[in-house]
XYZ file of C-alpha atoms in Angstrom:
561
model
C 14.760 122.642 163.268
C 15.832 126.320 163.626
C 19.470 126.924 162.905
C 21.561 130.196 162.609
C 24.800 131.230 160.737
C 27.611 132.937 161.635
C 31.503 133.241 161.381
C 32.962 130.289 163.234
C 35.624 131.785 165.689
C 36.901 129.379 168.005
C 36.235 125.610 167.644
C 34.192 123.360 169.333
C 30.826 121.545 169.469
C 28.727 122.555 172.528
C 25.273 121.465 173.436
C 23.629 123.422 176.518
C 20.688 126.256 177.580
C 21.151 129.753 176.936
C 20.797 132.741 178.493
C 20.739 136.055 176.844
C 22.786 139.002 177.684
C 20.622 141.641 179.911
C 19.371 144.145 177.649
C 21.080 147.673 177.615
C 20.293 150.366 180.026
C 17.866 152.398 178.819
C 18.480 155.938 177.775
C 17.017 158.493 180.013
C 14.442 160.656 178.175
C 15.889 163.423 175.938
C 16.005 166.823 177.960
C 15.550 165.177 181.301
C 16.440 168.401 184.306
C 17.705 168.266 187.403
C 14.947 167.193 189.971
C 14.045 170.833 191.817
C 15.352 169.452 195.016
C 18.840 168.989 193.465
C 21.409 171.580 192.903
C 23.732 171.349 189.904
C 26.642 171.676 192.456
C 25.435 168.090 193.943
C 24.651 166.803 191.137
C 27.862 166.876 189.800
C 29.024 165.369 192.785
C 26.860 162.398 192.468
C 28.140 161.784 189.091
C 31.729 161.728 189.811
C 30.934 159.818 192.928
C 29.309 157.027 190.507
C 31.778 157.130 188.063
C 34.287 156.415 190.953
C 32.201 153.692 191.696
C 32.235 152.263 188.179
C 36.026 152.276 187.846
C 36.806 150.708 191.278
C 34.425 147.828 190.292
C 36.312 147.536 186.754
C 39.602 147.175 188.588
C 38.119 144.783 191.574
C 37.352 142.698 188.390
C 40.478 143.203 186.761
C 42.071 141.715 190.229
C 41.255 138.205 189.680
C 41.593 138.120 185.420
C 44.336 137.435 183.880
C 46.441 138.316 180.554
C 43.943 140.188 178.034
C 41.525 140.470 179.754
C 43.377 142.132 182.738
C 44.420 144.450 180.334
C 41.318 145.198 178.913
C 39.648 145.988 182.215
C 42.166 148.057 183.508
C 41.834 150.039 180.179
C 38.066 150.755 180.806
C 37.958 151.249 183.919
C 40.907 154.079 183.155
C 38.024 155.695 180.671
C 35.102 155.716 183.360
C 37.097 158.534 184.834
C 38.052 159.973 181.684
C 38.801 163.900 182.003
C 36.719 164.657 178.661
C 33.886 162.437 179.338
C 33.335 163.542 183.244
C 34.046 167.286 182.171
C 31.434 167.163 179.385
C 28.806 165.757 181.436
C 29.702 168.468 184.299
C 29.177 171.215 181.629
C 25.804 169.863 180.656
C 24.673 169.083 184.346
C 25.350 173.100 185.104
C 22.956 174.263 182.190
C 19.902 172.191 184.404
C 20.551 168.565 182.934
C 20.154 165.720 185.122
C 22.907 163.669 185.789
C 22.012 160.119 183.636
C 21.113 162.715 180.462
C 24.365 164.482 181.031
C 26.797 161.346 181.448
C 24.573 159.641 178.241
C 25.127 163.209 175.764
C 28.531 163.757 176.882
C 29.604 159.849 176.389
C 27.608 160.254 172.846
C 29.737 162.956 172.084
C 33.196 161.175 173.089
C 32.095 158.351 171.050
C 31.299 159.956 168.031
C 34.328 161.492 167.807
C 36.028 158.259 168.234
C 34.480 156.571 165.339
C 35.270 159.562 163.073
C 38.570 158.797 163.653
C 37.621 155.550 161.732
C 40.255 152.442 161.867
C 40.829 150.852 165.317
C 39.966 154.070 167.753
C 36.028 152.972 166.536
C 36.527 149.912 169.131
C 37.305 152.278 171.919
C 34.038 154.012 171.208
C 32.792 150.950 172.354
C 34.349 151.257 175.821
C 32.995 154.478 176.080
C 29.348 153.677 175.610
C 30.025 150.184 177.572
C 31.522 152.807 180.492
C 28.636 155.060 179.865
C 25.731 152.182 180.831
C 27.423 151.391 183.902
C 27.231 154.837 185.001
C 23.881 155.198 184.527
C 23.164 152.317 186.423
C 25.304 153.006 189.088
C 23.101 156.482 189.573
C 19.687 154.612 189.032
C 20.898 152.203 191.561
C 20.464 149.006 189.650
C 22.818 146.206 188.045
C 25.167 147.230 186.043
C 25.079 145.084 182.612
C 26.966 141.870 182.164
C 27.254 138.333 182.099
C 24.085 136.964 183.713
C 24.997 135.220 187.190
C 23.933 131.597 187.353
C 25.113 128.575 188.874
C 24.695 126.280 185.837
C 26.762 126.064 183.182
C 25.144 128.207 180.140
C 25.812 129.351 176.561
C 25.716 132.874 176.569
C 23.942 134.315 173.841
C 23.976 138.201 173.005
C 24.500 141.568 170.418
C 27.934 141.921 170.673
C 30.171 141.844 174.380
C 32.307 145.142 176.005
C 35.607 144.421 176.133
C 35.100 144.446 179.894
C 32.417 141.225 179.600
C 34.371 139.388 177.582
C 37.824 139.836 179.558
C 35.956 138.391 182.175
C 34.057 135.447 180.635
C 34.800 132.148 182.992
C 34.760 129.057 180.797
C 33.897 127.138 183.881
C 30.761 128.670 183.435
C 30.057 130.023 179.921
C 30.096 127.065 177.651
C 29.917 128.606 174.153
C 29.860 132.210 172.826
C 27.387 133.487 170.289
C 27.074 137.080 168.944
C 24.845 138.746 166.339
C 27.431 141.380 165.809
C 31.079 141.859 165.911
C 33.725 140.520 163.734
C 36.269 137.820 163.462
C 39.523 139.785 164.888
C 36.900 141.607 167.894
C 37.510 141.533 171.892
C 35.142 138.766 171.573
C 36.595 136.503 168.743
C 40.093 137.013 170.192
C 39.537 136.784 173.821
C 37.187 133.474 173.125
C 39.932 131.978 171.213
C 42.234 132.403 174.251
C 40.048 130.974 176.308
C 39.435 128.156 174.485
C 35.515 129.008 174.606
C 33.708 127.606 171.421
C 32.489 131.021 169.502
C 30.006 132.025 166.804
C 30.379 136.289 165.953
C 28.262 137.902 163.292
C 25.179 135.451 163.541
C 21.944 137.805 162.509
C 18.862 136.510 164.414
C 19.965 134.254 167.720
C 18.686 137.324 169.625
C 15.458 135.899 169.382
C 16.339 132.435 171.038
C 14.681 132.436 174.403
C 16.590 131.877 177.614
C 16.424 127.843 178.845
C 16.410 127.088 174.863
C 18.256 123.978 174.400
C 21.330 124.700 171.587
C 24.139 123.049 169.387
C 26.885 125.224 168.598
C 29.234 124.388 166.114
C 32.266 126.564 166.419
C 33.982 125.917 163.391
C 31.781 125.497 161.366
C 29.817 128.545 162.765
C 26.591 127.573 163.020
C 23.607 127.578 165.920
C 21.271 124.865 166.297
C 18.147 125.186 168.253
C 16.698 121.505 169.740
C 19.779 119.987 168.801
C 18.698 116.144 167.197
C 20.319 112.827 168.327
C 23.596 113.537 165.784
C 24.264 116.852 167.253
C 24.441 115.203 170.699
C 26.372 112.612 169.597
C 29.029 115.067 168.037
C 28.771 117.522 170.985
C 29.707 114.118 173.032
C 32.677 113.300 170.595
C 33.995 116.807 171.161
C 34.002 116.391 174.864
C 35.956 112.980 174.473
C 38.771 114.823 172.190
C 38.445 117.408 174.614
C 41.903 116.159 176.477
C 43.512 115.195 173.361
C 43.465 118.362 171.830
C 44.717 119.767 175.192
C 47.749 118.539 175.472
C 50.635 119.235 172.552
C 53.783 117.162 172.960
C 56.081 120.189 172.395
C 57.302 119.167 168.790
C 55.194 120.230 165.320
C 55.652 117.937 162.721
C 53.891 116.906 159.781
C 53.343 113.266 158.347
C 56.398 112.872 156.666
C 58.214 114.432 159.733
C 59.107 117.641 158.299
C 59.237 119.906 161.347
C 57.375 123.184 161.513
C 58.149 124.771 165.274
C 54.666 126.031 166.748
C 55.640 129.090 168.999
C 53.560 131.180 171.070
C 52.130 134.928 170.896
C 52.240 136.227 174.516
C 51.834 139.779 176.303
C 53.894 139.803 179.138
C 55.274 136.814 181.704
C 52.782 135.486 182.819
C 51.771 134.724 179.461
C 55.118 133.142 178.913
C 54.790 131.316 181.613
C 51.899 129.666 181.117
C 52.905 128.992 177.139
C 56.106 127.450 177.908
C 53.797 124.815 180.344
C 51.638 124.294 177.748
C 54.892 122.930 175.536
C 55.049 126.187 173.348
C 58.135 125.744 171.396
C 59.202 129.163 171.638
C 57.699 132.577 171.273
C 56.994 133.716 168.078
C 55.148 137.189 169.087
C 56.030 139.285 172.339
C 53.934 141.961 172.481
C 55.711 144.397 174.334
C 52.544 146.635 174.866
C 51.935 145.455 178.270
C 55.018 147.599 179.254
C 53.755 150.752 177.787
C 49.997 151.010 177.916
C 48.137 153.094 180.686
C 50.987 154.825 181.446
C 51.644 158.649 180.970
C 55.235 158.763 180.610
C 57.646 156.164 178.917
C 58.681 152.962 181.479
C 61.951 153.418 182.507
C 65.122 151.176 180.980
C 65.172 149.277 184.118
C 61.439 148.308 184.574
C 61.470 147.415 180.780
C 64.549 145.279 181.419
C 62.672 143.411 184.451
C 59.442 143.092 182.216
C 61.225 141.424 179.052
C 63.057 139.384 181.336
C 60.666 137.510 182.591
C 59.526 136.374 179.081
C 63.327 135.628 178.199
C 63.870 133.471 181.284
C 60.383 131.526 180.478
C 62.406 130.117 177.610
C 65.995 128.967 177.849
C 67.789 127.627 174.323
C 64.281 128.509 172.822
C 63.515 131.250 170.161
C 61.617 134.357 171.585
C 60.627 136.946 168.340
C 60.136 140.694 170.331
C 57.958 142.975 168.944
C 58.564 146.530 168.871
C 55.886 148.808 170.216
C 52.877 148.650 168.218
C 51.279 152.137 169.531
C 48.988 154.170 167.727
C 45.712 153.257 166.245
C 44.120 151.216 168.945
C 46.837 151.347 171.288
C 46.976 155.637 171.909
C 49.851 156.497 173.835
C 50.142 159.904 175.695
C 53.455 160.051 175.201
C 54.384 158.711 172.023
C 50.681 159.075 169.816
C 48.897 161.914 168.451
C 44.892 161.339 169.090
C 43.588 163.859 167.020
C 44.787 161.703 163.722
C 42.245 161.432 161.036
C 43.002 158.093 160.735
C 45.027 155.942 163.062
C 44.643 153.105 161.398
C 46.908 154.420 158.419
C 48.725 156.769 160.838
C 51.848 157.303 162.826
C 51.783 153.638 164.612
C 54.302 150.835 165.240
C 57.960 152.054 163.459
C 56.499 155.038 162.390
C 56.354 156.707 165.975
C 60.176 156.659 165.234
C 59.591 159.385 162.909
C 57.508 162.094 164.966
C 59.570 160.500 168.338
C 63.120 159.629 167.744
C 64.497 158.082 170.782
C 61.925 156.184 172.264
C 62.508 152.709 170.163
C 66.060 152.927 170.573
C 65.517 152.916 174.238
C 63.290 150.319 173.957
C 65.989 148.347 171.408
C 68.895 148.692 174.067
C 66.141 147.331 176.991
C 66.126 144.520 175.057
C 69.803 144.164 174.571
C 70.098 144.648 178.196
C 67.237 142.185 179.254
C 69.013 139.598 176.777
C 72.264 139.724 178.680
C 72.650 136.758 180.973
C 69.529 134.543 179.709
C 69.715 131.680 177.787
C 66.756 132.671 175.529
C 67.465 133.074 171.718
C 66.135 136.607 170.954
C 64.929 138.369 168.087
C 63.086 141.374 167.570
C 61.234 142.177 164.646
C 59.655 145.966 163.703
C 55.688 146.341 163.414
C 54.226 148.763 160.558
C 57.234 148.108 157.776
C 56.610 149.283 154.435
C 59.879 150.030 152.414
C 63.244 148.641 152.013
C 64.534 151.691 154.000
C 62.709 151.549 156.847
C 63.928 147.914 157.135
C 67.065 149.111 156.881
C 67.124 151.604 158.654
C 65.785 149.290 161.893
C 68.383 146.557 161.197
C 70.842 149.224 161.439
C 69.215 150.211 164.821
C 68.924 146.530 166.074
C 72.911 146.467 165.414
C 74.031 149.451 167.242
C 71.614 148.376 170.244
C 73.924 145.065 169.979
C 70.587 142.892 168.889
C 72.264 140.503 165.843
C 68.422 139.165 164.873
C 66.691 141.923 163.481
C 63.385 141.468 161.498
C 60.117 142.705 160.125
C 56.320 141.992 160.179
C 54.663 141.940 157.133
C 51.241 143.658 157.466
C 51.089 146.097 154.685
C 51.062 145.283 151.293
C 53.486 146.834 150.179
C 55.964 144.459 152.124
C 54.053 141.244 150.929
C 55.074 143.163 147.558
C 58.474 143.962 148.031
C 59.464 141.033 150.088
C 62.772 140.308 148.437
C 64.180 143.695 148.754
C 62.953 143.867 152.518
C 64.497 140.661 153.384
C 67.973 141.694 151.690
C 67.999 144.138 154.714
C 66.754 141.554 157.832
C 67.082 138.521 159.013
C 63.181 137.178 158.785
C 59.785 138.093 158.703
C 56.606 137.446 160.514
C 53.411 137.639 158.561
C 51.140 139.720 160.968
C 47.626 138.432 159.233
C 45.469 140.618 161.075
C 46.656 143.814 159.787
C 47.451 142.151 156.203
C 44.200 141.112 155.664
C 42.152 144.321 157.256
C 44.884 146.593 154.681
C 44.564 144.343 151.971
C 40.623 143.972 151.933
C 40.296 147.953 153.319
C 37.822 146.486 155.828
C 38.248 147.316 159.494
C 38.777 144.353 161.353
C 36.617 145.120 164.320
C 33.446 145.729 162.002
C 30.912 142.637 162.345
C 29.024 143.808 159.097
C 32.380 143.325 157.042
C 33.607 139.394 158.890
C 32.985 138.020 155.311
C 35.993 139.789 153.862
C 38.081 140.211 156.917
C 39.037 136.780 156.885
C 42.787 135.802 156.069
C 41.466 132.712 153.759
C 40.441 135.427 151.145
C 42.614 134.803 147.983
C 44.371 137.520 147.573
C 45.740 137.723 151.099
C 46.502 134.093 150.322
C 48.641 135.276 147.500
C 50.328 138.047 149.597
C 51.838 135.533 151.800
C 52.844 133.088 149.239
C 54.597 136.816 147.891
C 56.031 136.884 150.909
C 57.638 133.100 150.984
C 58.873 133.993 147.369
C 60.569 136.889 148.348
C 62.109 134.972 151.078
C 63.926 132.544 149.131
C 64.824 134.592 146.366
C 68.650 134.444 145.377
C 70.994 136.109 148.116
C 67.756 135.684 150.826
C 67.143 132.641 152.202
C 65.158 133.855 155.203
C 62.516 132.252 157.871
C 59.231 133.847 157.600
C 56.707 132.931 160.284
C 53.089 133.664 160.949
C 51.828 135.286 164.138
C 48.306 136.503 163.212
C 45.512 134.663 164.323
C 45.723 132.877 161.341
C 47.965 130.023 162.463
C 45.585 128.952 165.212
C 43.484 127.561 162.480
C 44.467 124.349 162.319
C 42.920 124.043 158.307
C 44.338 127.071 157.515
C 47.746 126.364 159.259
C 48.102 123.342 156.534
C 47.721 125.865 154.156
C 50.074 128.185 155.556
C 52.551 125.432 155.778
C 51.664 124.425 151.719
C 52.509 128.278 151.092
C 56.185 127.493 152.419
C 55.772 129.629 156.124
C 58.310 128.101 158.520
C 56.907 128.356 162.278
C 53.434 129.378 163.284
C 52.716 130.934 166.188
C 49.032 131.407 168.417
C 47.334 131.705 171.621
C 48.698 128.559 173.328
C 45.612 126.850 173.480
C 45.828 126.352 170.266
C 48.700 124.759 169.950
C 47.278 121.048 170.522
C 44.888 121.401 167.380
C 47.356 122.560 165.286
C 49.568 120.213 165.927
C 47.323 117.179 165.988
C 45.860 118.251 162.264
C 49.843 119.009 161.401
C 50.205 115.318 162.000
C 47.910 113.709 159.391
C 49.344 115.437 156.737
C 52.670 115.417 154.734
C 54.264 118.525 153.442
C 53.559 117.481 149.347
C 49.578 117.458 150.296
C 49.577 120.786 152.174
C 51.137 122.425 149.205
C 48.254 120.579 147.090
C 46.074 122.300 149.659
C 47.591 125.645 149.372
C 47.324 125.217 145.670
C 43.759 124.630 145.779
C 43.178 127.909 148.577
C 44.696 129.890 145.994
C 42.495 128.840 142.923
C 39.274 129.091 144.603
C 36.926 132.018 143.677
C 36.486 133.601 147.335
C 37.586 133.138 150.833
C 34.426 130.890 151.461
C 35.067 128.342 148.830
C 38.527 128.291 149.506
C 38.355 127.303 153.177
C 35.308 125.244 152.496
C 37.092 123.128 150.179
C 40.675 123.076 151.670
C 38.153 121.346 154.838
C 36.506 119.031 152.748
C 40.128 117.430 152.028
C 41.038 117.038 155.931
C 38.580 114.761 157.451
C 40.686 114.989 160.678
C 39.028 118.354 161.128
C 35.646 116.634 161.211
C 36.943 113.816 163.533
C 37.975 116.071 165.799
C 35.740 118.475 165.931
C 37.833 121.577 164.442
């Protein structure tokens, strides 16, 4: 029996055929001229033309999705017509090189440059080259890569996915996700996770499965099975019977003993909230006010941020809803606001900082938020991304009061606040542990980076022990404050135990997780999750520690989680 291991990304047991990804276009042969029968002048033409071509298909596609992956479509298709990428390939194209060589240098060029930059701006390098293949196949006149078109259900098997594959993944049809590359905070680990697709990243070797093979993935666990035996049918069966159970959450977390621990949402725009507040979301506990900002060349204006914030406000009346500040910079570049050209983003003028080289623009967005709160029954607070000192804490409560906002707080995602947590939260209200960022700063291991999963995972000990820093500073005399989790941490329903053991007071996902969580909240009382926690923080590596944290919740196994 042939079996593969990965990082588990999204859980569920799946048993089904798989097809492989198409294979990448080929790159046209270093060199390559202009045919003798085509000018330079029509060349260039051509190009554009196909380019044109790519980009309105991105956006036909980005029609019909939804949330994310909306967002992510509309993104790429905004870099198929990207000045610097068309005006390199123009440049080579006059010196007597063909179109496809031209479009393929010039894209090499962009994306090399991108993943100089290091940090997050490496994942848009992706986009380029993904934007790049479609080009070329637009000018050769054949399919453009992507998910393989089939009326039966499949599990789709393949290297790694563009952000504009999986934005569009349909779970009606793709029953499971497996990747040889990418990493556990990717497009493809986040987007599967909000479509409740069963997910496998960083698994060497499934490239070699043929299409029609017969499979068991495990998504928790993380594994691939090939001729899946009588057991592994049996679970995949279970799964599909605790299917509608773990689809449904009753709209109250509480653990055995009925200690109550609110699960929120994390949501990026309306319709998001929309949808969360159906699915019984208690709250939100992450607005990610990005969707107002991005692809835009000029700051929104007060009133179409008021009407955008709004929206999520009026999704929940009497109910909690955390606002985050704008998080631009590293992989969210903003024209107006970010500076490209910085060595690293990733440790660079992003989140509060853009305060610093562009005073005005988050007090704008502060009184937008005052304004939108006016008149809605919605309990708002807004918290500050990228906080590393007392003073800047300070400094952002004292903005949040002038702007009339009486909840201000702070995510913790740098160390140093983990650190400092007691002095922070003498200045604000709460804090939300943003685990992505924590654990990526705290391991120095880019979070998009397949080859480094193993330590970008927020069960590693010492980001453990950064959070339970972060509870302590939280109750320290004089403080006394909430502190939440909004990372994709808390949609792990073992790890959300642990979270809870640690002392964190609301968790908040993608809110199709909040079923899971919920359901494995249930079985267990608040004395045995801190047992848990206690045991997460002994163990000698992030492995161990979630393996044996899982061993002591059979409900995981029962389930299928």
């Amino acid at each position: 029996m042939q079996s593969f291991t990965g990082v588990g990304v999204s859980p569920g047991r799946i048993v089904g055929s798989v097809r492989q990804m198409p294979k990448a276009v080929s790159e046209p042969p270093a060199g390559e001229q202009l045919a003798s029968s085509t000018t330079a002048e029509d060349a260039a033409v051509t190009l554009r033309a196909a380019a044109k071509a790519v980009q309105a298909e991105l956006k036909q596609r980005s029609v019909s999705a939804t949330g994310a992956g909306k967002s992510v479509l509309e993104a790429t298709a905004l870099m198929a017509a990207d000045p610097m990428l068309i005006k390199g390939a123009v440049k080579l194209i006059n010196t007597g090189t063909s179109a496809e060589r031209a479009i393929w240098e010039s894209a090499a060029s962009v994306a090399e440059m991108l993943h100089n930059l290091g940090g997050y701006m490496a994942e848009r390098a992706t986009d380029v080259l993904d934007v790049r293949a479609r080009i070329v196949a637009e000018l050769r006149g054949v399919p453009a890569p992507g998910i393989p078109a089939s009326d039966e259900p499949f599990i789709l098997v393949a290297d790694d996915l563009a952000p504009a594959d999986t934005a569009t993944l349909n779970p009606a049809v793709v029953l499971a996700l497996v990747t040889s590359g990418g990493g556990p905070q990717s497009h493809t680990a986040i987007i599967a996770r909000a479509l409740g697709l069963p997910a496998v990243v960083a698994a060497v070797g499934v490239e070699s499965i043929t299409d029609g093979t017969a499979v068991y993935v495990d998504g928790a666990a993380g594994s691939i099975t090939v001729d899946p035996d009588a057991d592994q049918l049996e679970a995949a069966t279970a799964w599909a019977a605790n299917a509608a159970t773990l689809a449904v959450f009753s709209g109250e977390g509480a653990m055995a003993d009925g200690h109550l621990v609110p699960l929120l949402a994390n949501v990026g725009g309306a319709a998001d909230a929309v949808k969360a507040a159906a699915a019984g979301a208690q709250g939100v506990g992450l607005l990610r006010t990005e969707f107002c900002f991005l692809d835009r060349d000029e700051e929104p204006t007060l009133d179409e941020q008021v009407t955008a914030y709004r929206g999520v406000f009026d999704a929940f009346p009497g109910k909690k809803v955390v606002v985050r500040t704008l998080d631009a910079g590293a992989d969210k570049p903003l024209p107006f606001l970010t500076d490209a050209s910085e060595p690293n983003p990733a440790l660079g003028v992003r989140g509060y900082r853009t305060d610093f080289t562009s005073p005005g623009v988050l007090k704008r967005q502060l009184a937008a938020v005052a304004t939108a709160a006016e008149g809605t029954e919605a309990d708002v607070w807004v918290m500050a991304p990228m906080i590393s000192t007392a003073e800047e804490a300070a400094d952002f409560a004292r903005m949040c009061g002038e702007a009339g906002l009486k909840n201000p707080g702070v995510m913790v995602e740098v160390p140093s606040a983990a650190l400092t947590a007691e002095t922070i939260l003498g200045e604000v209200n709460f804090a939300s542990l943003g685990t992505n960022d924590l654990t990526q700063y705290a391991m120095a291991a880019d979070r998009q980076l397949g080859p480094l999963a193993a330590l970008n995972t927020p069960w590693q000990p010492a980001v453990l022990r950064l959070i339970q820093l972060t509870v302590a500073g939280s109750v320290a005399e004089g403080n006394n404050k909430p502190v939440g989790v909004c990372g994709e941490a808390a949609a792990d329903p073992a790890l959300a135990v642990v979270l809870v053991g640690l002392g964190v007071n609301t968790l908040s996902m993608t809110a199709r997780a909040l079923a899971a969580v919920a359901a494995v909240l249930a079985k267990v009382t608040v004395v045995e999750a801190q047992r848990l926690a206690g045991i997460a923080l002994a163990a000698p590596s992030a492995l161990e520690a979630r393996a044996r944290v899982r061993a002591e919740l059979p409900i995981l196994d029962e389930l299928g989680l």
